[in-house]
Short mmCIF file of C-alpha atoms in Angstrom, two decimals:
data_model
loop_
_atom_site.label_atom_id
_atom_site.label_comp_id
_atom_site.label_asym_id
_atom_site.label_seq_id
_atom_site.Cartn_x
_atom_site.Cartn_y
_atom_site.Cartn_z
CA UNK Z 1 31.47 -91.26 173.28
CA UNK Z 2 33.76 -88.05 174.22
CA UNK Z 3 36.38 -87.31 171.93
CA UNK Z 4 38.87 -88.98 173.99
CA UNK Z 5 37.86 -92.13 174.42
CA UNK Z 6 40.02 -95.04 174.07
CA UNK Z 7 37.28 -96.35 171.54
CA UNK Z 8 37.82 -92.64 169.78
CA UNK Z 9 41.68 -93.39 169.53
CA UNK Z 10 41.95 -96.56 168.75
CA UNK Z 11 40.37 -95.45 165.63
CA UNK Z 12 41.80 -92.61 165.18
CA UNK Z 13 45.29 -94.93 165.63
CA UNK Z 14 44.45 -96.97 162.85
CA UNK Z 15 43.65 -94.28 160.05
CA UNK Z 16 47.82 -94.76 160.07
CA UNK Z 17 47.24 -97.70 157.82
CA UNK Z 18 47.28 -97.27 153.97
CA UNK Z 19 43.95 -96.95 152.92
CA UNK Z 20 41.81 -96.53 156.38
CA UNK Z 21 39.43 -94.09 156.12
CA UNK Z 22 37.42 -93.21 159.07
CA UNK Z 23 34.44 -95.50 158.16
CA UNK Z 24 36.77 -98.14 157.57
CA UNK Z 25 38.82 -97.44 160.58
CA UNK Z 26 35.59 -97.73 162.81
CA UNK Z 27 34.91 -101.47 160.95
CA UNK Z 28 38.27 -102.75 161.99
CA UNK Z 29 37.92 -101.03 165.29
CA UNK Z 30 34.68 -102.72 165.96
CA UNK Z 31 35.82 -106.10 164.97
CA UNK Z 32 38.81 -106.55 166.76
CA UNK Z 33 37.02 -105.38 170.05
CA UNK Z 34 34.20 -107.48 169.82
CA UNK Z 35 35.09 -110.56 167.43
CA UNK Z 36 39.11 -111.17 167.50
CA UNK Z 37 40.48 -109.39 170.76
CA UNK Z 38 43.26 -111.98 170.71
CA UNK Z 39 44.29 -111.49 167.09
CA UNK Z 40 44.39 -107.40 168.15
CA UNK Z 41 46.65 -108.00 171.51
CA UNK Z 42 49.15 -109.80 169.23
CA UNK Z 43 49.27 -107.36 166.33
CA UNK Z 44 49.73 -104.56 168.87
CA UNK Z 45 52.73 -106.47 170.85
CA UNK Z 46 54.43 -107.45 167.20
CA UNK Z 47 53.65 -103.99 165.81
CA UNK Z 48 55.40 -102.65 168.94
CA UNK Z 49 58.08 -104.37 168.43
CA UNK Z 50 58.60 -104.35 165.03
CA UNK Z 51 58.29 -100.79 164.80
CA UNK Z 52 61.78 -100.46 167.12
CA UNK Z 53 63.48 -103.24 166.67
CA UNK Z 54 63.18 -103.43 162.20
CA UNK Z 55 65.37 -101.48 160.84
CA UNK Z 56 68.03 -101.97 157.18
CA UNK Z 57 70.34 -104.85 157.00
CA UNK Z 58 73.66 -103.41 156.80
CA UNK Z 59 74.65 -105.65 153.52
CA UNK Z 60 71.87 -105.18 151.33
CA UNK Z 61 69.19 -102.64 153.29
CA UNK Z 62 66.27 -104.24 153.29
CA UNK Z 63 64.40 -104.38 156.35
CA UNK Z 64 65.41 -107.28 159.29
CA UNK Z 65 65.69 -107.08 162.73
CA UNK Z 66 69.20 -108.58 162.87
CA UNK Z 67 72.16 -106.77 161.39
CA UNK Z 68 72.59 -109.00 158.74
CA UNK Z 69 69.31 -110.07 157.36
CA UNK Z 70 68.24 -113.95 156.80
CA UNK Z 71 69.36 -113.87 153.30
CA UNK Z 72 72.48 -112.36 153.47
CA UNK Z 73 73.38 -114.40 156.02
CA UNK Z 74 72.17 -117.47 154.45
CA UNK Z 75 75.69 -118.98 152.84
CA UNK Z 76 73.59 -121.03 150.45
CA UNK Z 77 72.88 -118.54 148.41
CA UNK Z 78 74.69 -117.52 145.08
CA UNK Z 79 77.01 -115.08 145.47
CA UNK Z 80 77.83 -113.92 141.92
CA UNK Z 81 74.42 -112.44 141.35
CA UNK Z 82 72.97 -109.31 142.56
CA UNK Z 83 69.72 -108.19 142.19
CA UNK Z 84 69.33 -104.64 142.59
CA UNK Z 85 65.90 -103.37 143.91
CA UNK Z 86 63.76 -99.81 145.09
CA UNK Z 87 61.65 -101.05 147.83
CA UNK Z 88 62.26 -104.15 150.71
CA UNK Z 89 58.50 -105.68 149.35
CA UNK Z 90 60.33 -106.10 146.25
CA UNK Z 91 62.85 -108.53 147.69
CA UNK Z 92 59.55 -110.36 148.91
CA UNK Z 93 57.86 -110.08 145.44
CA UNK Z 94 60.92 -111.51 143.94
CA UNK Z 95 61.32 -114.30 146.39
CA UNK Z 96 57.83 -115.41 145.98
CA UNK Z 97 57.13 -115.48 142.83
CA UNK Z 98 61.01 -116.70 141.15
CA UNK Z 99 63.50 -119.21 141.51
CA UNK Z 100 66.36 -117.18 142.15
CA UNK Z 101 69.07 -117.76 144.20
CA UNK Z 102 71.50 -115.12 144.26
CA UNK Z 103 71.71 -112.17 146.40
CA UNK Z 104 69.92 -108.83 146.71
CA UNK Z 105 70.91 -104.72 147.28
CA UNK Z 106 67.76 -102.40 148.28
CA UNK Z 107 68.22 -98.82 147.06
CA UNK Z 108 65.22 -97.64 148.89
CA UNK Z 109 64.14 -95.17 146.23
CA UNK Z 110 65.73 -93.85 142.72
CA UNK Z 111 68.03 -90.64 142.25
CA UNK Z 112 66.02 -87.34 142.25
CA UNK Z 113 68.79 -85.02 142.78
CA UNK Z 114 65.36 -82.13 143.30
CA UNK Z 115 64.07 -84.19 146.12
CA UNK Z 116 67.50 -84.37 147.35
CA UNK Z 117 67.81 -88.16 146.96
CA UNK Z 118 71.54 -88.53 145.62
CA UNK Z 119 73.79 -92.12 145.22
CA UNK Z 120 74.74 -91.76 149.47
CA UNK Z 121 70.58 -91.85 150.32
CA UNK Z 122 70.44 -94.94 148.10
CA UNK Z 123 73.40 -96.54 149.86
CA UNK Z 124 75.49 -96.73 146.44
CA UNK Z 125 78.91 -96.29 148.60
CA UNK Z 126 77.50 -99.63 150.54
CA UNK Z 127 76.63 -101.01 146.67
CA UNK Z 128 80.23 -100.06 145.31
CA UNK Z 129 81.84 -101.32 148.41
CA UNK Z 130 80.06 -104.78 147.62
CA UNK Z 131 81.31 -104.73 143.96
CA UNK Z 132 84.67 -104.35 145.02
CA UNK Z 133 85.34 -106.37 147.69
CA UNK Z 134 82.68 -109.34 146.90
CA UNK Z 135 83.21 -111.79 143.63
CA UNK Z 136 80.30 -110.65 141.98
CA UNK Z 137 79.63 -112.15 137.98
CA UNK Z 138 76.28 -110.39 137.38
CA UNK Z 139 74.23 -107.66 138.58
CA UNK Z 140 70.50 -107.53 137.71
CA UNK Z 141 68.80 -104.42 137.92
CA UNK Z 142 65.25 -104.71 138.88
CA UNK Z 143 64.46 -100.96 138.39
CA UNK Z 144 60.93 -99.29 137.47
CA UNK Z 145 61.71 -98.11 133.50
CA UNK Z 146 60.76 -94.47 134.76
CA UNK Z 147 63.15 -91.47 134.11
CA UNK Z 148 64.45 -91.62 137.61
CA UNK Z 149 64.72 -95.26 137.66
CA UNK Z 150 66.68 -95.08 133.86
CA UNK Z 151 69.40 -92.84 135.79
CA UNK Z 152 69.63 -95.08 138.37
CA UNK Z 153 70.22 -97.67 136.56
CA UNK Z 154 72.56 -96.19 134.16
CA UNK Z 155 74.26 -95.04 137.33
CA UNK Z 156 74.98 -98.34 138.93
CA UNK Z 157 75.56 -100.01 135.41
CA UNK Z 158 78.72 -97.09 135.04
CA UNK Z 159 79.77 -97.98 138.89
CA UNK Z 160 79.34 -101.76 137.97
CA UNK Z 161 81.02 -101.65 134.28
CA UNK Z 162 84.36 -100.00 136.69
CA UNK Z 163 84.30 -103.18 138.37
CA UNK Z 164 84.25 -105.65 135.37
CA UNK Z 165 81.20 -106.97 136.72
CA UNK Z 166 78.41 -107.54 133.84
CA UNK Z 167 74.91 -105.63 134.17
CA UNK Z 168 71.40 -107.08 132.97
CA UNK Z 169 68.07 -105.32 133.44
CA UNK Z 170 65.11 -107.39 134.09
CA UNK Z 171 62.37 -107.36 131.26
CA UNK Z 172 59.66 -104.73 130.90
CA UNK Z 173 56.58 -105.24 128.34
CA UNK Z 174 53.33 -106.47 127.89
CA UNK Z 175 52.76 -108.73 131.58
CA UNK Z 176 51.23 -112.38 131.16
CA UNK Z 177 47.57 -112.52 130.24
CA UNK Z 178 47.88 -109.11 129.21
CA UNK Z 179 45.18 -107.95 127.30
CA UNK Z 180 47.19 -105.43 124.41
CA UNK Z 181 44.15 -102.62 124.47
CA UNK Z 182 44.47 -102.48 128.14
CA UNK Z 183 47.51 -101.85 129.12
CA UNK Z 184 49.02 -98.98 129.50
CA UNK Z 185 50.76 -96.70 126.85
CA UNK Z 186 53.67 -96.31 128.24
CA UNK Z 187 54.00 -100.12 128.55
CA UNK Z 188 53.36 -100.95 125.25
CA UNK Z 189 55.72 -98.83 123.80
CA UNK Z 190 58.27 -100.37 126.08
CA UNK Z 191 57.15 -103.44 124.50
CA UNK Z 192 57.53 -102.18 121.30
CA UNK Z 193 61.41 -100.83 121.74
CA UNK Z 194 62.45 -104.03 123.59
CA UNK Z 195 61.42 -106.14 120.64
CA UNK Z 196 63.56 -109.55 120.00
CA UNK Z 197 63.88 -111.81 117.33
CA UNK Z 198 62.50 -114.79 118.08
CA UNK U 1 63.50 -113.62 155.24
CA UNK U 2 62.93 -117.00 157.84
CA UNK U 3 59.71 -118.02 158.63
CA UNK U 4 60.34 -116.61 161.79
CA UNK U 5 61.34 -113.05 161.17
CA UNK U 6 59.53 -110.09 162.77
CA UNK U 7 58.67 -109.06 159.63
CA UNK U 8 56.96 -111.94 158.71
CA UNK U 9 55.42 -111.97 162.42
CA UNK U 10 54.12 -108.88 161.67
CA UNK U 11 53.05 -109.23 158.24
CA UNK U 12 51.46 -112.38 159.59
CA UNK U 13 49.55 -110.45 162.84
CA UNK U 14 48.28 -107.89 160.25
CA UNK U 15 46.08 -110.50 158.79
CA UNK U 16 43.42 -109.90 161.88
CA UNK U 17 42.20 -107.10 160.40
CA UNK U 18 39.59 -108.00 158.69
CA UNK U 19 39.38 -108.15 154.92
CA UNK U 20 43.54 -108.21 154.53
CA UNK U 21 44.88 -110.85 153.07
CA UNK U 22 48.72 -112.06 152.50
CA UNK U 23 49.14 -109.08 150.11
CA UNK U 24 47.67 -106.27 151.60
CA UNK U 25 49.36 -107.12 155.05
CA UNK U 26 52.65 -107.23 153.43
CA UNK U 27 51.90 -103.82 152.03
CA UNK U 28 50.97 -102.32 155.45
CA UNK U 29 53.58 -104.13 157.08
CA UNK U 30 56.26 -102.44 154.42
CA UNK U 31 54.30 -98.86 154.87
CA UNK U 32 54.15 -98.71 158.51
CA UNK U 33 57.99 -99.50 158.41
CA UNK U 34 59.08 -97.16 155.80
CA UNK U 35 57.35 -94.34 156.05
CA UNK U 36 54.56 -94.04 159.37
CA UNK U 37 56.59 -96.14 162.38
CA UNK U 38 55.83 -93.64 164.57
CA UNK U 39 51.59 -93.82 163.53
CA UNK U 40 52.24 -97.38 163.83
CA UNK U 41 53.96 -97.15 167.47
CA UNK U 42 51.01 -95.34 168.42
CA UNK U 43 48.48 -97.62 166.70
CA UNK U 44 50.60 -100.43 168.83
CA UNK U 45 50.34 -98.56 172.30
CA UNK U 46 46.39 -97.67 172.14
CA UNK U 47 45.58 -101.05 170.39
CA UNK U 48 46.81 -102.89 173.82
CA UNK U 49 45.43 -100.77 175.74
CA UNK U 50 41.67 -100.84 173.92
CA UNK U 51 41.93 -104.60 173.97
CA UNK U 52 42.46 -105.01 177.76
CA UNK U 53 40.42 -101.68 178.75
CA UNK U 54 37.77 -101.48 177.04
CA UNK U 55 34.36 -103.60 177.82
CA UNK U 56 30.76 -103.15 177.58
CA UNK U 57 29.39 -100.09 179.33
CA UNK U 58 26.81 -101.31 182.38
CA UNK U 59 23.67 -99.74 181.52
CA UNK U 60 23.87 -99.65 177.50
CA UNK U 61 25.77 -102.24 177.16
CA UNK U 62 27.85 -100.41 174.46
CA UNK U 63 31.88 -100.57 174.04
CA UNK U 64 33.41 -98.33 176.68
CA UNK U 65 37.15 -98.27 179.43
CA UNK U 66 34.67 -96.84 181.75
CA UNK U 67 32.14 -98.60 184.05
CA UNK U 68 29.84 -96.18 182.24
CA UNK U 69 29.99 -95.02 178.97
CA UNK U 70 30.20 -91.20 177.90
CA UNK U 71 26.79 -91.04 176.93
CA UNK U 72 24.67 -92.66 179.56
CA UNK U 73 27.03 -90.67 181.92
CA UNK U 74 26.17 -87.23 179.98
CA UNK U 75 23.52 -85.61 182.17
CA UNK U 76 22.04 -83.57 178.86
CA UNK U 77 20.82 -86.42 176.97
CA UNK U 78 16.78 -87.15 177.34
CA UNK U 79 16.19 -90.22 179.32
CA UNK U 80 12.66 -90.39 177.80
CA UNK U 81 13.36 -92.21 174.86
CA UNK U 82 15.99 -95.52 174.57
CA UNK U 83 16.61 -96.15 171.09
CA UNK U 84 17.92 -99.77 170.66
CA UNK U 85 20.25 -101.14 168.06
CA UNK U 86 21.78 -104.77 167.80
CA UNK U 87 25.72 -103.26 167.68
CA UNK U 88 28.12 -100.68 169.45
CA UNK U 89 28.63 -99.66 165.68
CA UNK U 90 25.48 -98.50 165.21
CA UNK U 91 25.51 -96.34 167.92
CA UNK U 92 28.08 -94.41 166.59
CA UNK U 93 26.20 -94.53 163.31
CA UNK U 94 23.67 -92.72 164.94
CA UNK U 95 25.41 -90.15 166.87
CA UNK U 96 27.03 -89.21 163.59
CA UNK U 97 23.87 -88.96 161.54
CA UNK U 98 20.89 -88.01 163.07
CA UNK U 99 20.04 -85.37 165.55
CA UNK U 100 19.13 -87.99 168.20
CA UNK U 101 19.22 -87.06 171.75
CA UNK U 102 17.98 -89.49 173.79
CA UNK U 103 19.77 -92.63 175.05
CA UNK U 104 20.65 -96.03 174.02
CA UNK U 105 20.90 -99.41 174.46
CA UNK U 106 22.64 -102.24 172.80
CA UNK U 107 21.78 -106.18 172.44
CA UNK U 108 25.23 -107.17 171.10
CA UNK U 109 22.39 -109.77 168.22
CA UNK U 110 19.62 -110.88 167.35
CA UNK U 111 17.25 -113.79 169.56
CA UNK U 112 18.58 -116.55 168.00
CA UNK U 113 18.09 -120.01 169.84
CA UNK U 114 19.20 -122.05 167.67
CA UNK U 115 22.80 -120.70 168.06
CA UNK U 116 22.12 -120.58 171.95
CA UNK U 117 21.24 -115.97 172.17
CA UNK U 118 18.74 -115.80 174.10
CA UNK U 119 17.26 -113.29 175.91
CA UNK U 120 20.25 -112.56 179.21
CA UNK U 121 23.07 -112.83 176.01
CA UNK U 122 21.34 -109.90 174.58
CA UNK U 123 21.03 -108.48 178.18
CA UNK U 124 17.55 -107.99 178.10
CA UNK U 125 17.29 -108.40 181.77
CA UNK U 126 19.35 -105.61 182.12
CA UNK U 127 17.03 -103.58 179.91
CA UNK U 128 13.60 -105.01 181.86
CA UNK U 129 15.26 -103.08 185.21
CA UNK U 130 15.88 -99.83 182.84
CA UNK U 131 12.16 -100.44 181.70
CA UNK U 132 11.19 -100.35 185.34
CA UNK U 133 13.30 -98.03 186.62
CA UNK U 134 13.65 -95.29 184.91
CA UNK U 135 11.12 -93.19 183.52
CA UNK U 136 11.15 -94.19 179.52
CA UNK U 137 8.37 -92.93 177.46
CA UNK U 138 9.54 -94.38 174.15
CA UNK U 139 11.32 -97.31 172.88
CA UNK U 140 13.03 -96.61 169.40
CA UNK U 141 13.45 -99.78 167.85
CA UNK U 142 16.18 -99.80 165.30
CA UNK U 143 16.87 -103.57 164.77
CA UNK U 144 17.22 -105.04 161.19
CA UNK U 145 14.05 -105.93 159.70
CA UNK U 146 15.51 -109.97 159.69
CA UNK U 147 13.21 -112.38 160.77
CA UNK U 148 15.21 -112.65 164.01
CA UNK U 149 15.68 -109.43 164.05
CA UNK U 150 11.42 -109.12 164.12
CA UNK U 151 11.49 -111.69 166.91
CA UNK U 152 13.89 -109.56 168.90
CA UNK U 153 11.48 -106.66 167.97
CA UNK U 154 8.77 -108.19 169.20
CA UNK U 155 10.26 -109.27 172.13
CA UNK U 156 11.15 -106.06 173.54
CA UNK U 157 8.03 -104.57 172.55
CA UNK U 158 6.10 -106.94 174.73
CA UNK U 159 8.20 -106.18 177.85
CA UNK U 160 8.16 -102.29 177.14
CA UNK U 161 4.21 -102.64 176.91
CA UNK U 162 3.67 -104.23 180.52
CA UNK U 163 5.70 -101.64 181.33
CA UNK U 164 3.42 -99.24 179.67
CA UNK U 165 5.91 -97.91 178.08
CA UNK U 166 5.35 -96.66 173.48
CA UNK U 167 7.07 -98.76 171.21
CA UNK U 168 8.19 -97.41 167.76
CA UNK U 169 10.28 -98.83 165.07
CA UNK U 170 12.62 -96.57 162.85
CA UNK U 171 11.48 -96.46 158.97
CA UNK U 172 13.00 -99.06 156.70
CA UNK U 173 12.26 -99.03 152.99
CA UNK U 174 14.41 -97.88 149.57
CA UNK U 175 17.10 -95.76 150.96
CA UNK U 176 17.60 -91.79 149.77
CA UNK U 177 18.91 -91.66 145.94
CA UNK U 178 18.22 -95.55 145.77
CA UNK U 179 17.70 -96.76 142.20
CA UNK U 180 14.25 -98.52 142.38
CA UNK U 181 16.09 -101.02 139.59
CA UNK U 182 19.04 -101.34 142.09
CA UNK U 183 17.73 -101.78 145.04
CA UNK U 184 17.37 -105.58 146.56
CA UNK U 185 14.21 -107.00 146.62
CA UNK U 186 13.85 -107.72 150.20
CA UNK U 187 14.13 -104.08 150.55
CA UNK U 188 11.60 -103.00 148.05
CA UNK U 189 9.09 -105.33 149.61
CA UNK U 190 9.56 -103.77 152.34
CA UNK U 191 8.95 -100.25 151.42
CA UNK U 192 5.71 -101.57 149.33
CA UNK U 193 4.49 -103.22 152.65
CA UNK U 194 5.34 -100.25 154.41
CA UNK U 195 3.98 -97.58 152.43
CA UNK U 196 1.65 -94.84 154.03
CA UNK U 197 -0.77 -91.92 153.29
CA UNK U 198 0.43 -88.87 151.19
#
């Protein structure tokens, strides 16, 4: 096996995926070749693809291959809410897992003025553009309860709060089935200051 | 997000590799987009490629694009001694490991009637010409000690005898650092039965 075999790069290729370590890249490698050479011609045409053609929605920027991803364009969805998100899997998580039916903005990542991630690199002109010229009743900020994240979010609350439009944060605490001496510090005192009467 | 999108195509494709399920292809899916498309565009362009090109190499049988693989081709190996292991993987296993210099030759199995390998699936007419042929002193068995696996053994060891040509099988038994307590018991049979002089 010279270096340059195809064999060689193909794993090599696929130490690109989160995770793959060279052992592990050599497994997949293996298997594809010799059990699912099908399943590997289609993920290389899709990934192919997908890798030009995917790129942000130009409402809410998460990922689509259309201008206007399927859920902005979908009219059936609720207008007056918008959720506001970090990451595109989030929109997935969210979509999965809930019943809501409004709409969704993805920042892509939370102010760090140091790494030079300001409000234009989160798309908050887009964001203030949408709260003026859309009817929106309610924005819900799905942001990580991090330092970073509590700017952001105090940033688009400010933004929001100049459009009338009322801002709710998602809750943070103790998650379902959470065992109290396992999880983390920081959690539980999160749990602690968002206490509510019951 | 339809049903349809690329991103779900390609979140969907992802699930090939083995051991990824829904989650983990969304993941790579979201990290190949975000932040490696151009590993991923590469992954893409050798992964078609491998799964046209690349086939099984015409004397050992392993993976190779060429008619003949790297090694059998490499004029500095020593054709005295064919060491012969059930998978492609293992080859590589080997190269990587030990300081093995001879040559190889892979069955692709195990003899295993019942699901219809016999001896041409494992191309062991192929290796009868080599055993003719070519001037092999020793056959390095390296097949799993399996109860098919000791049929292939034996197998080949009867065709490399007529041939007149030494038979030995690599050392199995409790592996280096091995916990006695930990290690399975098939195993540690194994190294009882095979225990030798001090």
């Amino acid at each position: 096996m010279g270096e340059r075999s195809l064999l060689n790069q193909l794993i090599e290729a696929l130490r690109c995926l989160p995770g793959v370590g060279p052992k592990s890249a050599r497994r997949i490698a293996f298997h594809l070749l010799e059990r699912d050479r099908e399943g590997g011609a289609r993920l290389a045409r899709v990934m192919a693809e997908a890798m030009v053609a995917i790129r942000r929605c130009s409402r809410c920027r998460t990922l689509t291959e259309h201008e206007v991803c399927a859920l902005c364009a979908n009219p059936n969805r609720d207008g007056s809410l918008l959720c506001i998100v970090e990451q595109p899997s989030e929109v997935v998580a969210i979509e999965q897992a809930t019943d809501y039916r409004g709409r969704y903005f993805v920042l892509g990542g939370r102010l760090s003025p140091l790494d030079g991630i300001g409000p234009d690199e989160l798309g908050l002109d887009v964001l203030e553009a949408r709260l003026r010229d859309e009817s929106i009743a309610e924005v819900i900020l799905a942001i990580s309860p991090t330092v970073e994240g509590g700017a952001t979010a105090q940033f688009i609350a400010d933004r929001a709060a100049r459009h009338g439009v009322r801002v709710t944060r998602i809750a943070h605490g103790v998650p379902l089935g959470g065992e109290l001496e396992y999880v983390d510090g920081g959690t539980l005192a999160l749990a602690f200051s968002g206490r509510h009467a019951l």
